Coordinates of C-alpha atoms in Angstrom, one line a residue:
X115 CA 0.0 0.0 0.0
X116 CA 1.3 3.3 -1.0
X117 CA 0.3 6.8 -0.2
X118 CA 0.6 10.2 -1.4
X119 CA 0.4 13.1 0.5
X120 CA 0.0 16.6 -1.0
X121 CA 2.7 19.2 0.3
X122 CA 1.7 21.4 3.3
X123 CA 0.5 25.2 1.2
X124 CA 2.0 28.0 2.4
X125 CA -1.2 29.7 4.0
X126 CA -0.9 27.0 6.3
X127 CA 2.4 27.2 7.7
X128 CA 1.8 31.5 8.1
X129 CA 3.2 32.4 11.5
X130 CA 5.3 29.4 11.2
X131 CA 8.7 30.7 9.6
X132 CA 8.1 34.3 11.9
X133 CA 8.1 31.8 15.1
X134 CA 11.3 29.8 13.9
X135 CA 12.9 33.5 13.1
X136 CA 11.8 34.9 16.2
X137 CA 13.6 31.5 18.3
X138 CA 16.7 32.1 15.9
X139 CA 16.3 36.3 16.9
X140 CA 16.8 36.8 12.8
X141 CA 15.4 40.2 12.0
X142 CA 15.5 39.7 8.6
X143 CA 14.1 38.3 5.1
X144 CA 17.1 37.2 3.9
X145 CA 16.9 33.4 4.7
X146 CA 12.8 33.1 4.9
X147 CA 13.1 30.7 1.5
X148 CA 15.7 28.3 3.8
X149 CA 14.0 28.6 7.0
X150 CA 10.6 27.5 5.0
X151 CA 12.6 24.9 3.6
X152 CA 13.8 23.5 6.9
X153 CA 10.7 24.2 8.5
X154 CA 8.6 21.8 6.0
X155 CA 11.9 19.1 6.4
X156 CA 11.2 19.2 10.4
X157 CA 7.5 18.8 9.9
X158 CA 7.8 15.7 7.7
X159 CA 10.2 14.0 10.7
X160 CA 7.6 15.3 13.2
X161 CA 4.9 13.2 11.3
X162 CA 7.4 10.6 11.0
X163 CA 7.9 10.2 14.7
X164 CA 4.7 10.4 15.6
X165 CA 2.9 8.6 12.6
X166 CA 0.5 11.3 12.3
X167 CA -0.4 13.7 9.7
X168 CA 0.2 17.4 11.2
X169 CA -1.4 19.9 8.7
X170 CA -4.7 18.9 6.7
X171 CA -4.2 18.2 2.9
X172 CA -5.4 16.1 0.2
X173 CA -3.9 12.5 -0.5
X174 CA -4.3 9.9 -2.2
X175 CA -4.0 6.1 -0.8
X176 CA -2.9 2.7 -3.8
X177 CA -3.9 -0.6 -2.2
X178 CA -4.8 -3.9 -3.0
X179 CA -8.4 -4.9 -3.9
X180 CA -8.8 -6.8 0.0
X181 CA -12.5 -8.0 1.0
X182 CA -11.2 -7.6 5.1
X183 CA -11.4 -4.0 6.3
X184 CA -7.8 -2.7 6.3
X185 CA -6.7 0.2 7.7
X186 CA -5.3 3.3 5.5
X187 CA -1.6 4.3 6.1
X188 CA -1.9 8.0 7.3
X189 CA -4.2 9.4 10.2
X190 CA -5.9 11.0 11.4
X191 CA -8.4 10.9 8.6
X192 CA -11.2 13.8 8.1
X193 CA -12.5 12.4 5.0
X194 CA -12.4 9.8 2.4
X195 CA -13.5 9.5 -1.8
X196 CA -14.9 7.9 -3.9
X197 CA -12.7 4.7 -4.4
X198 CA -11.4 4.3 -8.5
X199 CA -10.9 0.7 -9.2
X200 CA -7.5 0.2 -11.2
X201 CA -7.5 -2.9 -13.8
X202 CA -4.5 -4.4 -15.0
X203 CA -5.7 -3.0 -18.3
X204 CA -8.1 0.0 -19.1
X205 CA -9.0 3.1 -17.7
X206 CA -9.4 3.8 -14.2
X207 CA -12.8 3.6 -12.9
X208 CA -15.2 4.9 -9.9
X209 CA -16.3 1.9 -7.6
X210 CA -20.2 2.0 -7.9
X211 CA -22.1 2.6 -4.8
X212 CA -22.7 -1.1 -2.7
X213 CA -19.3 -2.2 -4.3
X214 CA -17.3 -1.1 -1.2
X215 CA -17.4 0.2 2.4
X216 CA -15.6 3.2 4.2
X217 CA -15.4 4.0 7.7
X218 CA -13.5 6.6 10.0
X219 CA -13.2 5.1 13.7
X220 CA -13.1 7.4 16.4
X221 CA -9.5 7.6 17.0
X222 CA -9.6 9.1 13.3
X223 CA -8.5 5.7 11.1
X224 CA -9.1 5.6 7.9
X225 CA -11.2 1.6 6.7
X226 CA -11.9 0.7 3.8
X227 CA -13.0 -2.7 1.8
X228 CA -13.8 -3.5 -1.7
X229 CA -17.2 -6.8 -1.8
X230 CA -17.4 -6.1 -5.6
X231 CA -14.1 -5.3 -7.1
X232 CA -15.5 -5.7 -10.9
X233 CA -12.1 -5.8 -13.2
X234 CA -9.7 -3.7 -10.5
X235 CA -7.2 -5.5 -8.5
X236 CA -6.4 -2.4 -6.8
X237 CA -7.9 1.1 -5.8
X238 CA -7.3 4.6 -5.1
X239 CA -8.5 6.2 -2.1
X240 CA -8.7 9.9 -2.0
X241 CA -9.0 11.3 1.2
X242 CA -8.2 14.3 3.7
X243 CA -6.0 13.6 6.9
X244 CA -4.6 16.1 9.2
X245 CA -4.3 17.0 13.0
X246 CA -4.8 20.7 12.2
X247 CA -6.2 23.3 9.2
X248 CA -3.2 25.3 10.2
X249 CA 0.1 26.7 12.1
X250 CA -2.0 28.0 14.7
X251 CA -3.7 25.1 15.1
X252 CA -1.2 22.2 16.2
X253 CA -0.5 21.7 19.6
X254 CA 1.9 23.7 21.7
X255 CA 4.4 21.1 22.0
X256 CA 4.2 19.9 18.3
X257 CA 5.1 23.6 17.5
X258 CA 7.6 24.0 19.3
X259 CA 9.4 20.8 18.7
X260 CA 9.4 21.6 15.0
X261 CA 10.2 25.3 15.8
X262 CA 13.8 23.6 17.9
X263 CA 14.3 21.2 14.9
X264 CA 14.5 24.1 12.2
X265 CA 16.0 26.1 14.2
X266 CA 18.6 23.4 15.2
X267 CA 18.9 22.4 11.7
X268 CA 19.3 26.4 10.6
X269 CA 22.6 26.3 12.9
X270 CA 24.3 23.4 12.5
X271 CA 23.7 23.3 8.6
X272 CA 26.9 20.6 8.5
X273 CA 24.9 18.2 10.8
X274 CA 27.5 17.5 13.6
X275 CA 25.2 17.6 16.0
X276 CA 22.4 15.5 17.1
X277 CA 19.1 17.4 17.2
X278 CA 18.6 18.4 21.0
X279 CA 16.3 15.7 23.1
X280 CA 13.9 18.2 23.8
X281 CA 12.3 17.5 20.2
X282 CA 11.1 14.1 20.7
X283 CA 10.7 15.1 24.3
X284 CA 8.0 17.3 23.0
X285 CA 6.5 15.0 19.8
X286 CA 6.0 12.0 22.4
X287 CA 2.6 12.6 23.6
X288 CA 1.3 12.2 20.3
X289 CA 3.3 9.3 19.1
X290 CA 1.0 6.9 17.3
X291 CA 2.7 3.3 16.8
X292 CA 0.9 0.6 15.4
X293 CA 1.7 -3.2 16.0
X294 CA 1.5 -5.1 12.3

């Protein structure tokens, strides 16, 4: 199973680059394209560590045609598609209606299974997952863990240092792991 997630937009992550520059005490514009960079590079290991999608955005999820309910790859989940069945050959296809089941449990993962596959041995499962619409809207410590990885990564640009312990000090209460 594969999944593809759309890049955090930039009205999202507004505020985000001032608070990293503000942690740094950088007054100016100069290096707002590299702390963005390194701001979105921090993000990606925070939702590595915790195996949780931080900002809301579009993705889409490849898997298997599987009669069992199986669980999508990212989470929390605010939304799933219409499923497209994929056929070894031909053109993609919307799943009709009755052909398949979705669900959202409560602690925001993402089921689906396929009853009535028709031709596609696997589909595509568009959905929306995030913790948060924006900056603003993460928790504090998720914030500022990101905010001490950029900035740690802005300073010690030849990475000799490990990032401080602080980081996954702060990501830990929302760590998600999942026993396969």
């Amino acid at each position: 199973m594969t999944v593809v997630m759309e890049a955090p937009d930039a009205a999202a992550l507004e505020g985000a680059v001032a608070q990293v520059k503000a942690y740094l005490r950088i007054d100016s514009n100069g290096e707002d394209a590299l702390t963005e960079e390194l701001l979105r590079a921090a993000l990606a290991h925070a939702e590595a560590f915790t195996g949780q999608v931080t900002l809301t955005r579009a993705g889409v999820a490849t898997m298997p045609v599987a009669e069992r309910w199986t669980r999508l790859p990212v989470t929390p989940v605010r939304s799933i598609g219409a499923l497209r069945g994929i056929p070894a050959e031909g053109s993609v296809f919307t799943l009709p209606v009755g052909s398949h089941a979705i669900d959202i449990d409560a602690s925001g993962d993402g089921w689906v299974r396929v009853t009535t596959p028709g031709s596609a041995g696997r589909v595509e499962v568009p959905l929306v997952a995030g913790m948060a619409e924006d900056w603003d809207g993460l928790p504090e410590g998720l914030r500022q863990g990101v905010v001490r990885l950029a900035a740690h990564m802005f300073t010690d640009r030849d990475g000799l240092n490990a990032p401080p312990a602080a980081v996954t000090a702060l990501w830990r209460p929302w760590r998600r792991m999942r026993l396969t």
